[in-house]
mmCIF file of C-alpha atoms and ligand atoms in Angstrom:
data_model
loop_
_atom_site.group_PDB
_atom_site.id
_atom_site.type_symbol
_atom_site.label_atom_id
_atom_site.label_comp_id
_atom_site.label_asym_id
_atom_site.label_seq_id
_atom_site.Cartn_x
_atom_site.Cartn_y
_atom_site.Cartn_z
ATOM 1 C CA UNK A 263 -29.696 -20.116 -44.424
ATOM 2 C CA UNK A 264 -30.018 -22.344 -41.343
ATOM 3 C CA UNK A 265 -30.303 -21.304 -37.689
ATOM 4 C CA UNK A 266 -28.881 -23.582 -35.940
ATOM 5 C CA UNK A 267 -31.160 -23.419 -32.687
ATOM 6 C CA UNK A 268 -34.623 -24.162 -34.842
ATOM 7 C CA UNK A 269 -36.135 -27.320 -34.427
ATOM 8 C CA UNK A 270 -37.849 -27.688 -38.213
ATOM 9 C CA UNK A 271 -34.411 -26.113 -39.536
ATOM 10 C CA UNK A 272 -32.655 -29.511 -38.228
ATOM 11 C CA UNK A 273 -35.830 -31.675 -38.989
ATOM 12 C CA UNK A 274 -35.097 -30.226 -42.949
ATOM 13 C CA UNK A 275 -31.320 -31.450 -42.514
ATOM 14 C CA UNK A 276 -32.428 -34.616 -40.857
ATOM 15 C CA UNK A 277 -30.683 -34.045 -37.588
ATOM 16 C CA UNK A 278 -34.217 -34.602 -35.775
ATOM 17 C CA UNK A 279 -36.389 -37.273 -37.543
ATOM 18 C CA UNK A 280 -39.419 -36.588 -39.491
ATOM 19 C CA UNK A 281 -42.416 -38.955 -41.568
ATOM 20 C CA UNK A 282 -41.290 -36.607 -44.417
ATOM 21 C CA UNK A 283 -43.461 -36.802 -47.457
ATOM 22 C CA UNK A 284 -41.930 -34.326 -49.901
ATOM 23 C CA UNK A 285 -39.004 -32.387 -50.344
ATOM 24 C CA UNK A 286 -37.620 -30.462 -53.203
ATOM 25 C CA UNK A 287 -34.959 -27.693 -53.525
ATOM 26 C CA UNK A 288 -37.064 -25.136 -51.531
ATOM 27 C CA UNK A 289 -39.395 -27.165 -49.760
ATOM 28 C CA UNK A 290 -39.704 -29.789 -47.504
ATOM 29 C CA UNK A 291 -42.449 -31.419 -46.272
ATOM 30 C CA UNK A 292 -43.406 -33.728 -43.294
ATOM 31 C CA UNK A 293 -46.355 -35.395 -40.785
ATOM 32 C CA UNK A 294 -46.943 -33.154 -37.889
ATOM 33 C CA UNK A 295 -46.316 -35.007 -34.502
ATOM 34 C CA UNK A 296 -49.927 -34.043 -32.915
ATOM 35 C CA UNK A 297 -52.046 -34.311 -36.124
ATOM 36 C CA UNK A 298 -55.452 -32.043 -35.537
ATOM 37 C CA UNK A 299 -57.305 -33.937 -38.604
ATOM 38 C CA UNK A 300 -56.542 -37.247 -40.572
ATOM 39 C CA UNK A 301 -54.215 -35.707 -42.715
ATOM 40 C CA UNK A 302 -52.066 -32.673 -41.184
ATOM 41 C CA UNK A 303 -48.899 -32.134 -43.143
ATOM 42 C CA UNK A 304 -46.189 -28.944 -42.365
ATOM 43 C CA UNK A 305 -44.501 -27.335 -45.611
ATOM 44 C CA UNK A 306 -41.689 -25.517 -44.817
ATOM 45 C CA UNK A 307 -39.246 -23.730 -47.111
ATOM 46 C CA UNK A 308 -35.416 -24.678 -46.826
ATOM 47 C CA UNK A 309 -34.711 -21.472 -45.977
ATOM 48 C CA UNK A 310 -34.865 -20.199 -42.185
ATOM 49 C CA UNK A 311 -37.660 -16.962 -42.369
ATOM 50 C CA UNK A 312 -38.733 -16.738 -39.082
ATOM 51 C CA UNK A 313 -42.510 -16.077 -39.715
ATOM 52 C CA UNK A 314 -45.129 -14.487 -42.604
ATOM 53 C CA UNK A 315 -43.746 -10.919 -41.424
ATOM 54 C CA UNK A 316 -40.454 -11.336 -42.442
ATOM 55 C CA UNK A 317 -41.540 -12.517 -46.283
ATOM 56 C CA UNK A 318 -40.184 -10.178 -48.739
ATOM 57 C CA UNK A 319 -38.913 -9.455 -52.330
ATOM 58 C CA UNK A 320 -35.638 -11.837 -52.118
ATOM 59 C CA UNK A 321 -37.251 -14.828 -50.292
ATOM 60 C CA UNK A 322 -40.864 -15.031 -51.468
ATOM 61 C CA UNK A 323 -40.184 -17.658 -54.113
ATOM 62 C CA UNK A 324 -39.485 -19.599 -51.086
ATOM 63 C CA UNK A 325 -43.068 -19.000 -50.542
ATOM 64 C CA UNK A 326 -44.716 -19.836 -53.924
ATOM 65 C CA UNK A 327 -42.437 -22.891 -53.774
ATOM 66 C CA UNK A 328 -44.663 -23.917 -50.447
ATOM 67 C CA UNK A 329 -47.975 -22.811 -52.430
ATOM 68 C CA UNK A 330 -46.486 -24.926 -55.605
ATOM 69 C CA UNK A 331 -46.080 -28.407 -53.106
ATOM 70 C CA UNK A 332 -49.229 -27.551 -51.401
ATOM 71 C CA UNK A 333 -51.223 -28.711 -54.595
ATOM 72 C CA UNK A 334 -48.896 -31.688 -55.119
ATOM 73 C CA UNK A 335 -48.905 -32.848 -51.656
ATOM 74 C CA UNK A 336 -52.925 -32.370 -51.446
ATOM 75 C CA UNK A 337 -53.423 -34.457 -54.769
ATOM 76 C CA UNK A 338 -50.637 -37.318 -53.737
ATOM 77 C CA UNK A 339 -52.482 -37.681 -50.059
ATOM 78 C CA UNK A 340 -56.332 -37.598 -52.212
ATOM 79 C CA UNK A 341 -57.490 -34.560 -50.711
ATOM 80 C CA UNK A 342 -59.810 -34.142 -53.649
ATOM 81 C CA UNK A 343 -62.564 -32.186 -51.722
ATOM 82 C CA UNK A 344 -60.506 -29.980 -50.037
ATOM 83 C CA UNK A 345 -59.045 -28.587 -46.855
ATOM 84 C CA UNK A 346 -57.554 -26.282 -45.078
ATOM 85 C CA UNK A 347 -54.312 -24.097 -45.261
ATOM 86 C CA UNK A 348 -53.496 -22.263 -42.180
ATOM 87 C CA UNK A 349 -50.415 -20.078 -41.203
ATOM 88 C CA UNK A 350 -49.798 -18.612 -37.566
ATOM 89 C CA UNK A 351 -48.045 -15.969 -37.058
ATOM 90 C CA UNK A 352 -46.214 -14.581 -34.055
ATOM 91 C CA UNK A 353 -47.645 -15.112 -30.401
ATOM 92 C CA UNK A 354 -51.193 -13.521 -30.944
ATOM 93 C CA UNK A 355 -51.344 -15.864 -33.977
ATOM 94 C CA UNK A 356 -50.216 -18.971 -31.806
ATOM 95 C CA UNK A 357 -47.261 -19.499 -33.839
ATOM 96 C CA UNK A 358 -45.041 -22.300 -31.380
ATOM 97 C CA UNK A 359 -42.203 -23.147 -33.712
ATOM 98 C CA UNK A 360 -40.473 -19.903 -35.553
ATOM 99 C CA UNK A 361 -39.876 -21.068 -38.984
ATOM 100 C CA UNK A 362 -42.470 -20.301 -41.466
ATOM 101 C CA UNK A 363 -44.521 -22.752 -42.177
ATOM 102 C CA UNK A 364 -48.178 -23.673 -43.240
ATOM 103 C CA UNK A 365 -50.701 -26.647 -42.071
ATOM 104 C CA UNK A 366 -52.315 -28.732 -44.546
ATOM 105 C CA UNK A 367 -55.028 -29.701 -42.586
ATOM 106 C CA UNK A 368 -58.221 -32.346 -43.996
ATOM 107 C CA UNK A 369 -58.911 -35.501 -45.042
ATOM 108 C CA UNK A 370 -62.155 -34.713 -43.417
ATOM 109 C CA UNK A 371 -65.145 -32.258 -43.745
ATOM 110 C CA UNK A 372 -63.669 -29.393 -41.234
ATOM 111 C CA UNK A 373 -65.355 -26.818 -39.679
ATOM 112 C CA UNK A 374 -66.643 -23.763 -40.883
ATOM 113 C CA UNK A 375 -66.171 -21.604 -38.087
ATOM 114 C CA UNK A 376 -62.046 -22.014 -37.577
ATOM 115 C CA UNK A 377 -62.187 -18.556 -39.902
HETATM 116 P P1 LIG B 443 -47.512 -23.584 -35.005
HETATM 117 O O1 LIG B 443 -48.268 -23.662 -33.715
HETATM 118 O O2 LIG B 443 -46.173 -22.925 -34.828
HETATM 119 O O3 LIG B 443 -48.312 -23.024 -36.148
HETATM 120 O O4 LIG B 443 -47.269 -25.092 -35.442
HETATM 121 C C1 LIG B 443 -46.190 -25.844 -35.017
HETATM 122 C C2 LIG B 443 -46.554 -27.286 -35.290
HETATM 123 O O5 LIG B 443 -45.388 -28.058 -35.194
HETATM 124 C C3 LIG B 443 -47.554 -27.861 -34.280
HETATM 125 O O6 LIG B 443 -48.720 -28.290 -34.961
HETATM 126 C C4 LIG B 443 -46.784 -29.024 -33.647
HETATM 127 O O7 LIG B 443 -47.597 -30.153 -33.410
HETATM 128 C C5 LIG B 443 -45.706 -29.309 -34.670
HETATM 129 N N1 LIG B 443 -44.472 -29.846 -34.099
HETATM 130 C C6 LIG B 443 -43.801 -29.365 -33.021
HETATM 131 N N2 LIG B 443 -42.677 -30.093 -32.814
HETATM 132 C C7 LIG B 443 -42.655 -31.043 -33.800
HETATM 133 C C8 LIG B 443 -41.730 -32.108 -34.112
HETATM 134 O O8 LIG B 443 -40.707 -32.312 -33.462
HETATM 135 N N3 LIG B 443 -42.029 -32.884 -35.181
HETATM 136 C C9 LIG B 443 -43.166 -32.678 -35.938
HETATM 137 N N4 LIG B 443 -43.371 -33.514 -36.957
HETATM 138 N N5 LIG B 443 -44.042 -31.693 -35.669
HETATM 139 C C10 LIG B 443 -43.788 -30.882 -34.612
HETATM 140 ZN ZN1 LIG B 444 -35.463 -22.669 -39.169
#
């Protein structure tokens, strides 16, 4: 379901453009606009859950689906060494845009003390 008010549910219909790099029945994919590391890609599932709380039983596929492009999306930008996968969650988590959603953050050695 879409909400009609969230920015990444209109960048997933393409009302708001994104430098999308994958997209699948559940997933979608794109360049974040204030990269923190050479490569810093949001996955987003197609459906609007506001934030990791509000995962459960009928839309956690939506979830693996994200986990499923993470390791397609790492391989097709040559992230062979590594990086990062973060999620923020709510305000104390510094969570700005309320669609779940996870970082893929590398393309360089990062640092050790983030977690
Ligand atoms: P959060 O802080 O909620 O975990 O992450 C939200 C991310 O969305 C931030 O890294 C921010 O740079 C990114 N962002 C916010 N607005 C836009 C936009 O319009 N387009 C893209 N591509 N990224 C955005
Ligand atoms: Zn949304």
């Amino acid at each position: 379901m879409r909400d009609n008010d969230c920015l990444f549910c209109k960048i997933i219909a393409g009302d708001i453009p994104s430098a999308k790099v994958y997209e699948d029945e559940y997933v979608f994919a794109f360049r974040d606009i204030n990269p923190q590391a050479p490569v810093h890609i949001l996955v987003v599932p197609k459906e609007h859950i506001r934030c990791a709380d509000d995962i459960n039983g009928e839309n956690s596929a939506y979830v693996a689906h994200c986990f499923e492009a993470i390791a397609k999306i790492a391989k097709a930008e040559g992230l062979k060494d590594g990086y990062r996968v973060v999620n923020n969650c709510g305000e104390y988590g510094g969570q700005t845009v309320m669609h779940l959603h996870f970082h893929i953050i590398g393309g360089t050695k990062l640092s050790e003390k983030i977690i």
